[in-house]
Coordinates of C-alpha atoms and ligand atoms in Angstrom, one line a residue:
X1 CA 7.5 31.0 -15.3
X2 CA 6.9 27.7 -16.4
X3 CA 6.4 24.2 -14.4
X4 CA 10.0 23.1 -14.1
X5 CA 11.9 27.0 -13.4
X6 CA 9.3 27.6 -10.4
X7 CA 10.6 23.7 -9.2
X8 CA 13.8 24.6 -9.6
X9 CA 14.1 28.1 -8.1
X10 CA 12.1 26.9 -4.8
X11 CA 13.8 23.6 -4.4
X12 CA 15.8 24.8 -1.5
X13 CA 12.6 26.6 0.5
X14 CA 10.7 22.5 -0.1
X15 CA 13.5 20.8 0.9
X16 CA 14.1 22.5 4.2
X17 CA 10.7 22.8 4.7
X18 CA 10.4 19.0 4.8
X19 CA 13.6 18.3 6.6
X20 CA 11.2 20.4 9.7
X21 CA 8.6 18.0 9.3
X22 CA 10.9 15.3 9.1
X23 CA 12.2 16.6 12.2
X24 CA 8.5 15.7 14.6
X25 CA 8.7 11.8 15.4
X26 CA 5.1 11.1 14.6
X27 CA 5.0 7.1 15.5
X28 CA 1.5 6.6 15.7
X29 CA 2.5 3.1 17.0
X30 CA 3.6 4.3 19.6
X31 CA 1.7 6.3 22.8
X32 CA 4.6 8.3 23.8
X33 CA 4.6 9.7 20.9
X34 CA 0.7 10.4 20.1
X35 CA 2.1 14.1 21.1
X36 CA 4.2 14.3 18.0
X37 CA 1.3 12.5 15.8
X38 CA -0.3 15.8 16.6
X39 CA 2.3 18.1 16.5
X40 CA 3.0 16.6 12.7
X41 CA -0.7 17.1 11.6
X42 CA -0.7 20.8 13.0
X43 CA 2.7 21.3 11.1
X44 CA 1.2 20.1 7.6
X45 CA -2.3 22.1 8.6
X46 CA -0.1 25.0 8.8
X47 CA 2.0 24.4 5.3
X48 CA -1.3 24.1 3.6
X49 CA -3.1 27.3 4.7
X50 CA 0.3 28.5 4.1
X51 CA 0.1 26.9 0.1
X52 CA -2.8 29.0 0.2
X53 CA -6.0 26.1 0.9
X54 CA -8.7 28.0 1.8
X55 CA -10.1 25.1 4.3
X56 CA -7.6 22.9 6.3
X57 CA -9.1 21.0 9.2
X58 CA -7.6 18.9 11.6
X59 CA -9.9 15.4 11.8
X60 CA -9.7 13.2 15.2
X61 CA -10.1 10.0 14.8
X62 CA -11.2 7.4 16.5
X63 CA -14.2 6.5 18.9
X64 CA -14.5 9.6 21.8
X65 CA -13.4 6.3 24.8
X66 CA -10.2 6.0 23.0
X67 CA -9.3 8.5 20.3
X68 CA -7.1 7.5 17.2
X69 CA -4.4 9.9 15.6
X70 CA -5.2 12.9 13.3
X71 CA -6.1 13.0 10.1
X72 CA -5.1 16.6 8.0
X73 CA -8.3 17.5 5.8
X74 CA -7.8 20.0 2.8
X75 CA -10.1 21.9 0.3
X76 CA -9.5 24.1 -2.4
X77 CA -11.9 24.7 -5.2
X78 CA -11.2 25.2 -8.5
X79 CA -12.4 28.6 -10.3
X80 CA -14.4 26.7 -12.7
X81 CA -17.3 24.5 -10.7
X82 CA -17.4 21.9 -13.6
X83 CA -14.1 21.3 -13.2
X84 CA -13.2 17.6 -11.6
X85 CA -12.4 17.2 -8.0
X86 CA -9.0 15.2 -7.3
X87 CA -8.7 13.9 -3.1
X88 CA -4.7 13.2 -2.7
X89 CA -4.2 10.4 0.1
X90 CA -0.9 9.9 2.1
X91 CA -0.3 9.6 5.6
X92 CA 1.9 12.1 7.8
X93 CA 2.8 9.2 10.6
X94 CA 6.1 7.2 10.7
X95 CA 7.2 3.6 11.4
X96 CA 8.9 3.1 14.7
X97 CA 12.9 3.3 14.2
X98 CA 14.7 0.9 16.1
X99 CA 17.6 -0.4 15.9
X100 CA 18.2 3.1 16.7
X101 CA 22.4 1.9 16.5
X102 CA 21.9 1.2 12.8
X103 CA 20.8 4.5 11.8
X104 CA 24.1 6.5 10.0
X105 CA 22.6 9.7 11.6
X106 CA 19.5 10.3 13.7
X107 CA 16.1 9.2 12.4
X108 CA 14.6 13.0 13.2
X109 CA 17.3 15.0 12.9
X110 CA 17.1 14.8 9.2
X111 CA 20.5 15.0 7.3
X112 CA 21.4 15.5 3.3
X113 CA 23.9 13.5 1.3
X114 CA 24.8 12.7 -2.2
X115 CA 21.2 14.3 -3.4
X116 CA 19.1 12.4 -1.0
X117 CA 17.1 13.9 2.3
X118 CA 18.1 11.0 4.8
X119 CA 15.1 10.8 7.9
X120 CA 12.4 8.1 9.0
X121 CA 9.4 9.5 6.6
X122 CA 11.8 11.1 3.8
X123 CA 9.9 8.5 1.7
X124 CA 7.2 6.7 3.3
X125 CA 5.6 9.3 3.4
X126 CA 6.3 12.9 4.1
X127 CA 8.5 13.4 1.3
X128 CA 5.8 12.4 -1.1
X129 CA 2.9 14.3 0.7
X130 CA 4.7 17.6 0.6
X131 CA 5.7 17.3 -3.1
X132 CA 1.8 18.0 -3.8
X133 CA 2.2 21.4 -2.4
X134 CA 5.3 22.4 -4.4
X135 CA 3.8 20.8 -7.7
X136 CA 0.1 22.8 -6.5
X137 CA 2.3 26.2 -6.5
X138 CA 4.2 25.1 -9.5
X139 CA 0.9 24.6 -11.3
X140 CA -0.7 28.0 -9.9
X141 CA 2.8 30.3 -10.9
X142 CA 2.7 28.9 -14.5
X143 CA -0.9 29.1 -15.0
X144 CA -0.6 32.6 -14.5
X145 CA -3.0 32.3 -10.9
X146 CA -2.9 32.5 -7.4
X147 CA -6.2 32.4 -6.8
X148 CA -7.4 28.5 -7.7
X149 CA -6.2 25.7 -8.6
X150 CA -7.3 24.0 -12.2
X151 CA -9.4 21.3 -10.6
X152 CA -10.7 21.3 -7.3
X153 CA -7.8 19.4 -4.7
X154 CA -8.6 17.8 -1.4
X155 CA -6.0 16.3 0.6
X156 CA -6.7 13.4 3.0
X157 CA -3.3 12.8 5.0
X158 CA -4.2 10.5 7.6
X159 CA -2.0 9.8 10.7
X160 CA -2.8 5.8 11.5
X161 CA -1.4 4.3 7.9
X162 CA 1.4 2.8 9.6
X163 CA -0.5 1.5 12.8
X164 CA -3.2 0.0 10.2
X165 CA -5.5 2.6 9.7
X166 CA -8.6 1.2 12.4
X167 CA -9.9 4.6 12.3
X168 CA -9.8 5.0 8.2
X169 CA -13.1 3.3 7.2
X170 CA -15.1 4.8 9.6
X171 CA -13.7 8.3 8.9
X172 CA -13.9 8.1 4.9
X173 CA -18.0 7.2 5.8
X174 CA -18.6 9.4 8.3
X175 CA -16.8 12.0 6.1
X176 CA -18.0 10.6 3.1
X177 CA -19.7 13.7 1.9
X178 CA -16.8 16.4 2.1
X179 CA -14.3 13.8 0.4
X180 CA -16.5 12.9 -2.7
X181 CA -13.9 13.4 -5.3
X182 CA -14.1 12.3 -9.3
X183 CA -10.6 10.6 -8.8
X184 CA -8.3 9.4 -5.6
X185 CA -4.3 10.2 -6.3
X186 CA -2.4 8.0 -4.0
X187 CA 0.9 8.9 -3.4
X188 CA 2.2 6.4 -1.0
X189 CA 3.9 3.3 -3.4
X190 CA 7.1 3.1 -5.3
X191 CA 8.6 3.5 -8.8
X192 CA 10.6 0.5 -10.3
X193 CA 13.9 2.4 -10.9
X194 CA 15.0 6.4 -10.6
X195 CA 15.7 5.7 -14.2
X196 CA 12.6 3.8 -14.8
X197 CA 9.7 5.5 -14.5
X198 CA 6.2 3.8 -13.4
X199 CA 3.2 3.9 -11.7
X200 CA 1.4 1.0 -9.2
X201 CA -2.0 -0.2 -10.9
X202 CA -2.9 -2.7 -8.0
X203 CA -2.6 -4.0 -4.6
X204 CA -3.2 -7.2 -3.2
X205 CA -5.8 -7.8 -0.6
X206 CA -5.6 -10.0 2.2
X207 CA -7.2 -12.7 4.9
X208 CA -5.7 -14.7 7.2
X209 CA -7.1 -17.6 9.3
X210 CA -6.0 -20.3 11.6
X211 CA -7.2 -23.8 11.7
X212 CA -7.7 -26.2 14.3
X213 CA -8.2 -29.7 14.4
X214 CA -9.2 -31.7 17.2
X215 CA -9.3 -36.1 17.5
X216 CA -9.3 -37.4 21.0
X217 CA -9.3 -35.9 23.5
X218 CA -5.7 -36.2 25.1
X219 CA -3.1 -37.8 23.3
X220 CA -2.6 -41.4 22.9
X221 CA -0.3 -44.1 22.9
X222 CA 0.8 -45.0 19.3
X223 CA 1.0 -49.0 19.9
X224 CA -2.3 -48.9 21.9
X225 CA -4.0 -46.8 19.6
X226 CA -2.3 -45.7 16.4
X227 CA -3.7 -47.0 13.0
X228 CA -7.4 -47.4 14.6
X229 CA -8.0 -44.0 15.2
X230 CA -8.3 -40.7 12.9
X231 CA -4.6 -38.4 13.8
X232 CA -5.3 -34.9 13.3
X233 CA -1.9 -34.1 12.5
X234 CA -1.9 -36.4 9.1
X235 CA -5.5 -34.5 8.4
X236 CA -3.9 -31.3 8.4
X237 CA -1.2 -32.5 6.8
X238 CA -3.5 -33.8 4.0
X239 CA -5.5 -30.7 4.2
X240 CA -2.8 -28.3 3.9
X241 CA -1.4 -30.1 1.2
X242 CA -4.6 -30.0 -0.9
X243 CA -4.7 -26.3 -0.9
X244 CA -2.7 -26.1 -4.1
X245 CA -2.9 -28.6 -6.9
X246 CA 0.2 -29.9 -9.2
X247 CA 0.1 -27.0 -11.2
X248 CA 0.3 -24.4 -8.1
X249 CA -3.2 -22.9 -8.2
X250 CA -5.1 -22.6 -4.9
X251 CA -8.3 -25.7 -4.5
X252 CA -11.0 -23.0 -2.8
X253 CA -14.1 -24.1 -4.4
X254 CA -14.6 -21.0 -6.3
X255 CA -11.4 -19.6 -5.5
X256 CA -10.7 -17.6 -9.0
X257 CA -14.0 -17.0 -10.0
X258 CA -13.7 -13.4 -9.1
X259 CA -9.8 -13.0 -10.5
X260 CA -9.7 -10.7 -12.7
X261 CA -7.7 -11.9 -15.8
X262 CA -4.3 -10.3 -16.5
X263 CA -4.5 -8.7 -20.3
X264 CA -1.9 -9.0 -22.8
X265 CA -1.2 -5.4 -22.7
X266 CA -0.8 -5.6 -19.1
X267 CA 1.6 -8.9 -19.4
X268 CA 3.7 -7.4 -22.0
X269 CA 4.1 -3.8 -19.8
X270 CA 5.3 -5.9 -16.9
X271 CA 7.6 -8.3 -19.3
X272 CA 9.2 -5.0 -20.2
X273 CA 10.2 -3.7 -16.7
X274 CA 14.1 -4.7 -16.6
X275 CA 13.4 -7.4 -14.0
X276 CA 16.8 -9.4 -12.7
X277 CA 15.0 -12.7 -10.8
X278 CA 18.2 -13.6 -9.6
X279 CA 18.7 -10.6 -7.6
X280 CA 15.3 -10.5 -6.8
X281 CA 15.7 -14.0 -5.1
X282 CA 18.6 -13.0 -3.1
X283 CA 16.4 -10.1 -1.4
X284 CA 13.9 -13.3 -1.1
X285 CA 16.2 -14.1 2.0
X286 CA 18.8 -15.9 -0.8
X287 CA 15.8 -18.3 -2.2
X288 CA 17.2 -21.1 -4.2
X289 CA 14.2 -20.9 -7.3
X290 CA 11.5 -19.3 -8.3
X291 CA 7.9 -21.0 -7.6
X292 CA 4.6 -20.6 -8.1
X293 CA 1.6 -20.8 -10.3
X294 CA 2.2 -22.3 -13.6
X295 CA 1.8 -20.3 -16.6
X296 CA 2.9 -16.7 -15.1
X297 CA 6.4 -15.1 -14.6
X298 CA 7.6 -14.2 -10.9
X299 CA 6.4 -10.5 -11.2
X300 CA 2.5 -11.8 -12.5
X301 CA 2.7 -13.9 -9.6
X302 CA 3.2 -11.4 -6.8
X303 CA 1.3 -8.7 -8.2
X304 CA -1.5 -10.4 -9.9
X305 CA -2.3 -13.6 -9.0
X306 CA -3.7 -14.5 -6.0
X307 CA -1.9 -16.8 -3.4
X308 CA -2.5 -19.3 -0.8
X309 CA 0.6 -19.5 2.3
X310 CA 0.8 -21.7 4.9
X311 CA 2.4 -19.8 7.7
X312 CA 2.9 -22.0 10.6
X313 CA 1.6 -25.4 11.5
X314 CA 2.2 -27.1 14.8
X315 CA 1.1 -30.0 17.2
X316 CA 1.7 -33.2 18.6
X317 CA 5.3 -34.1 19.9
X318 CA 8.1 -31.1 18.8
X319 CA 10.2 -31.5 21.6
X320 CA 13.8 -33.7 21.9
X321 CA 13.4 -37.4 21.5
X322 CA 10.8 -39.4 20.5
X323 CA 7.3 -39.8 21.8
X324 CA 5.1 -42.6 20.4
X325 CA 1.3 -40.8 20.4
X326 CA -1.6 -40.1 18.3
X327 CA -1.7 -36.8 19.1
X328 CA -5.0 -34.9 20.2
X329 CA -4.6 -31.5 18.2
X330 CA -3.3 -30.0 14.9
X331 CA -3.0 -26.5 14.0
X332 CA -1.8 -24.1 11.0
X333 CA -2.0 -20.4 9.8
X334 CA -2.8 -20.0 6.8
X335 CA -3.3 -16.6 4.7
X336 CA -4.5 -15.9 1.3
X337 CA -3.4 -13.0 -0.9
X338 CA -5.9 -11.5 -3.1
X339 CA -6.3 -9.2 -6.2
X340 CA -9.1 -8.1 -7.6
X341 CA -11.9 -8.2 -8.0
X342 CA -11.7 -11.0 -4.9
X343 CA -13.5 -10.4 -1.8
X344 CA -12.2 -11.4 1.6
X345 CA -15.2 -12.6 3.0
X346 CA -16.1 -14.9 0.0
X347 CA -12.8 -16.8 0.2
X348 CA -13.6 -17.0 4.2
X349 CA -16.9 -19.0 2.9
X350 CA -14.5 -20.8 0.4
X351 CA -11.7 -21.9 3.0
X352 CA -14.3 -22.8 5.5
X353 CA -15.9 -25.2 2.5
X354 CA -12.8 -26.5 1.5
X355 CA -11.9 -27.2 5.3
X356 CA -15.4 -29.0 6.2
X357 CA -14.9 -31.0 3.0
X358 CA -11.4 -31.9 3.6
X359 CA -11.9 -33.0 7.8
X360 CA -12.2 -36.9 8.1
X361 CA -14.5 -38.4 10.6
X362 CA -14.0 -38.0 14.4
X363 CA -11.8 -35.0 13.8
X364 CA -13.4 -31.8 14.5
X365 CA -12.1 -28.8 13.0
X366 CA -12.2 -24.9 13.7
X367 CA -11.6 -21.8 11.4
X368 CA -10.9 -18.5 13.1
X369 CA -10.2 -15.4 10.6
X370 CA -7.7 -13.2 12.1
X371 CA -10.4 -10.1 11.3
X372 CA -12.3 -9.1 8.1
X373 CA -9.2 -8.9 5.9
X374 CA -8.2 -6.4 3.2
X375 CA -9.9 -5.9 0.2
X376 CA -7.3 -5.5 -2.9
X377 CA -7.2 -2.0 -4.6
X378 CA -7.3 -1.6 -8.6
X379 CA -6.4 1.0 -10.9
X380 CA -7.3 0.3 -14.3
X381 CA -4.4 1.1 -16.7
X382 CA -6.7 2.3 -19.4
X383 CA -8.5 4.5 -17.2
X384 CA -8.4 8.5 -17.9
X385 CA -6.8 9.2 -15.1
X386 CA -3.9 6.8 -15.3
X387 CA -3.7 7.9 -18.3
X388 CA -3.6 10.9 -17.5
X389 CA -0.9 10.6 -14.4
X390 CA 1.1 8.9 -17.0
X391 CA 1.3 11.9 -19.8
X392 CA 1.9 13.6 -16.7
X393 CA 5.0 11.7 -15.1
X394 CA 6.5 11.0 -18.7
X395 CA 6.5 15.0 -19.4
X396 CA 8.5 15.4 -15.9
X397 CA 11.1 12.4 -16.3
X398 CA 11.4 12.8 -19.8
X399 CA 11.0 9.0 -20.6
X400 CA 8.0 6.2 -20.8
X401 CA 6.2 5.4 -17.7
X402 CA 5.8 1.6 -17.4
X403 CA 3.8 -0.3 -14.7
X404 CA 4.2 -2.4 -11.9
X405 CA 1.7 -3.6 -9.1
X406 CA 2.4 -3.9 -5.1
X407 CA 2.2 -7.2 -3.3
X408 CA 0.4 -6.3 -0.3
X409 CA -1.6 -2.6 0.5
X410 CA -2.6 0.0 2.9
X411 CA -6.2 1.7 2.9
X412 CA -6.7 2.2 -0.4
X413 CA -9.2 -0.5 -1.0
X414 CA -11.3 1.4 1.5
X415 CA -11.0 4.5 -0.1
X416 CA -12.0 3.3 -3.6
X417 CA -15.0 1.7 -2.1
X418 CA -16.2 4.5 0.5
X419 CA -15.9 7.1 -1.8
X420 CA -16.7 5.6 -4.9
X421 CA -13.5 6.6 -7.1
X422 CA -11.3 5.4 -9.1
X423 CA -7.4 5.5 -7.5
X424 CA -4.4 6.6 -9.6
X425 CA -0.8 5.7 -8.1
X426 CA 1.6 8.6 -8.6
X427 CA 4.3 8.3 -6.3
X428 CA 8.5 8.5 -6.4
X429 CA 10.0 6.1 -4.0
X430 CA 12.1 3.8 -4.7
X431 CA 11.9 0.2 -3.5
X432 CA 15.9 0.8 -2.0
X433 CA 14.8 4.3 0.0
X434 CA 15.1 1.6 3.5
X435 CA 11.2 2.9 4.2
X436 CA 10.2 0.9 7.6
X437 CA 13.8 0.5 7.9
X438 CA 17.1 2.1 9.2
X439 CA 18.3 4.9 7.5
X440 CA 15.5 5.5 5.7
X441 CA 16.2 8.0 2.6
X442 CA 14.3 9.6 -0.1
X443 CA 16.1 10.7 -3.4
X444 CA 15.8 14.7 -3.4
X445 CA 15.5 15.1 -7.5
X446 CA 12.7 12.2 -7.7
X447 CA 11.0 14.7 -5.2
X448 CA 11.2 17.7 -7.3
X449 CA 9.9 15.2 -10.4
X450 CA 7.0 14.5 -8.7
X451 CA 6.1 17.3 -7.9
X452 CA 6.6 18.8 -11.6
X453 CA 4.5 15.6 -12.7
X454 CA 1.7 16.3 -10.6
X455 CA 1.5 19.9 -11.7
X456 CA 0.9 18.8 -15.2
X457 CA -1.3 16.4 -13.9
X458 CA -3.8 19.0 -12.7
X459 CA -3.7 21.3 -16.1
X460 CA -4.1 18.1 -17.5
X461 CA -6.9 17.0 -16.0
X462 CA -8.8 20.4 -15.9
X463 CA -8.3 20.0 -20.0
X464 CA -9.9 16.3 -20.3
X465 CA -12.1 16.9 -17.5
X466 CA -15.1 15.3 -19.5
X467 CA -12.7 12.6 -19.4
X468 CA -12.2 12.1 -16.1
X469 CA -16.1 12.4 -14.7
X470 CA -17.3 10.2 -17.5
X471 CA -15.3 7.7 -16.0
X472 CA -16.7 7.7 -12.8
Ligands
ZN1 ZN1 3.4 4.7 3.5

């Protein structure tokens, strides 16, 4: 039976099968439902025993005081021992659902219509896990086998992804040795279109910061004072101002040393994804125009150049009327996207610089990161295994698989670090499947696509497996 038939004739066994996962409300942001965190990880620890993994472990998280959720651990080796080892990543918790009155039907009581499996996690991201157990038994019926897969599969499914993941970094090192793996298949982004095929090659990273400035020491009156004494407002004013220069690039000293450069291949794949910028600013909460750095389209500039916001910036007088003061304190939140290869604590070196060179006398000025920030993830484009993925999904839709980038990201930085592997993005959502949102869906063919893909992915990579450990 080959790839797509075994899909086919077991679509309807999948599908229900995930509408019963769909069916535990595993909110790991919430503690009355820690319960159902569990109850989800022991369902998926019983469909993969079931898929026929020969180890599946259950992983707390978490430090023994105050435990996170559970992580799903998976092993199966391939016959061959020289064959690579792939670790699948994805997450089995859900994002809180209210306003439960905007949901059509109820979030766990999952409900079909017009081809698409509607249910908080449909997309983000049980729907996506549990295609890698079709596409594994796919793979296994039209290899002629039962017994092994081509490579050697571990699955990680964590249970914190949508609290943040506190427990992930600590659990990838202390695990470190059981997840060593030649690649890292995320499946956890989206795909541009249902009729445009494509695979996320980066993620932004992350650090955010708040600034304080202090003059005297209460405020002052204006006519008494003002004009002989340093206002901190106008030196954040002036400071915040500074951080980008006429052309829109961020001042940091040293701020793109580390970017790595956008190639032309890259630039034209992007310039070829059918991108509508005006309908793209109206989901921009209706924005007027397009800005940013000069020299790159919208789409380089929120995948993969890195950014400096202002958030919020307050002090002084805000309330009715006037009030005639040199006020004592000025403050802002400020955060900084990044892409790779950038490193949040360098740019926490850089902002405090910039900050200390940009304070006038008598002010005196404070930089608080909001925590370590969030290293941005990379998948090379020419690597074998994107390459790879790609063959893959463009055998299972039947057309070219372009590719995108994400503007913000999850764990994956982590697990390219820990484990020392490079990630490949193969994943079917679509950026309209409502994910954190009401009536949340996932589109029930793009499902069954995947999971052919990733089926050819593994014969694949079991053929070009010199390939894929050279690479490492
Ligand atoms: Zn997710």
């Amino acid at each position: 039976m080959d790839v797509r038939d075994y899909i086919d004739s077991n679509a309807r066994e999948f599908f229900d099968q995930l509408k019963s996962w769909l069916a535990i409300p595993s909110i790991s942001a919430d503690p009355g439902h820690h319960g159902d965190v569990r109850a989800s990880a022991e369902w998926l620890a019983g469909h993969l025993a079931g898929t026929g993994f020969p180890t599946v472990e259950i992983w707390d998280t978490g430090p023994a005081g105050s435990p996170g959720q559970p992580a799903v651990f998976a092993c199966w080796p391939a016959q061959d021992p020289g064959a690579p080892t792939v670790l699948v990543y994805g997450h089995h918790d859900v994002q809180p659902v209210e306003p439960l009155e905007e949901w059509h039907s109820p979030p766990f009581e999952p409900a079909e219509r017009d081809g698409q499996i509607l249910g908080r996690g449909a997309s983000d991201d049980k729907g996506q896990v549990l295609l890698h157990t079709l596409g594994l038994r796919a793979c296994l019926a039209a290899g002629g086998q039962t017994s092994a897969p081509p490579v050697s599969l571990k699955f990680l499914i964590e249970g914190e992804e949508e609290s943040g993941s506190p427990h992930f970094a600590d659990l990838l090192r202390s695990r470190a040795d059981r997840l060593s793996c030649d690649m890292i298949v995320v499946s956890d982004t989206t795909m541009w279109a249902a009729d445009v095929p494509s695979m996320c090659t980066g993620m932004r990273g992350l650090i955010d910061a708040q600034i304080d400035l202090r003059g005297p020491d209460t405020d002052v009156h204006s006519g008494s004072f003002g004009g002989g004494v340093p206002n901190p407002l106008h030196a954040m004013a002036a400071l915040l101002a500074g951080l980008h220069d006429h052309e829109g690039r961020v001042t940091l000293p040293g701020f793109y040393d580390a970017v790595l450069p956008l190639t032309s291949a890259e630039r034209e794949l992007f310039a070829r994804l059918p991108f509508d910028e005006k309908a793209w600013l109206a989901d921009a909460g209706s924005s007027q125009a397009a800005a940013g750095e000069a020299g790159f389209s919208t789409l380089e500039r929120v995948w993969a150049r890195p950014t400096a916001e202002i958030n919020g910036m307050w002090g002084g007088h805000t309330g009715p009327g006037s009030k005639t003061i040199v006020p004592s304190q000025a403050h802002a939140k400020v955060s900084f996207r990044l892409v790779a290869h950038q490193e949040p604590a360098d740019i926490a070196v850089a902002l405090r610089e910039y900050v200390a060179a940009h304070t006038p006398p008598g002010i005196e000025a404070t930089v608080t990161f909001g925590g370590p920030g969030v290293r941005p993830a990379f998948s090379p484009l020419h690597s074998p295994g994107v390459q790879a993925a790609k063959r893959a999904m463009e055998r299972a839709f039947g057309r070219e698989v372009l590719f995108t980038r994400e503007g913000g990201s999850g764990p994956e930085a982590d697990l390219e670090e820990i484990l020392a592997a490079p990630l490949v993005f193969v994943a079917v959502g679509l950026d309209e499947d409502r994910i954190h949102a009401p009536n949340e869906k996932v589109e029930m063919t793009l499902l069954l696509r995947g999971a052919e893909a990733v089926a050819y992915l593994w014969a694949d990579l079991a053929a070009d497996r010199a390939g894929i450990t050279a690479a490492r």
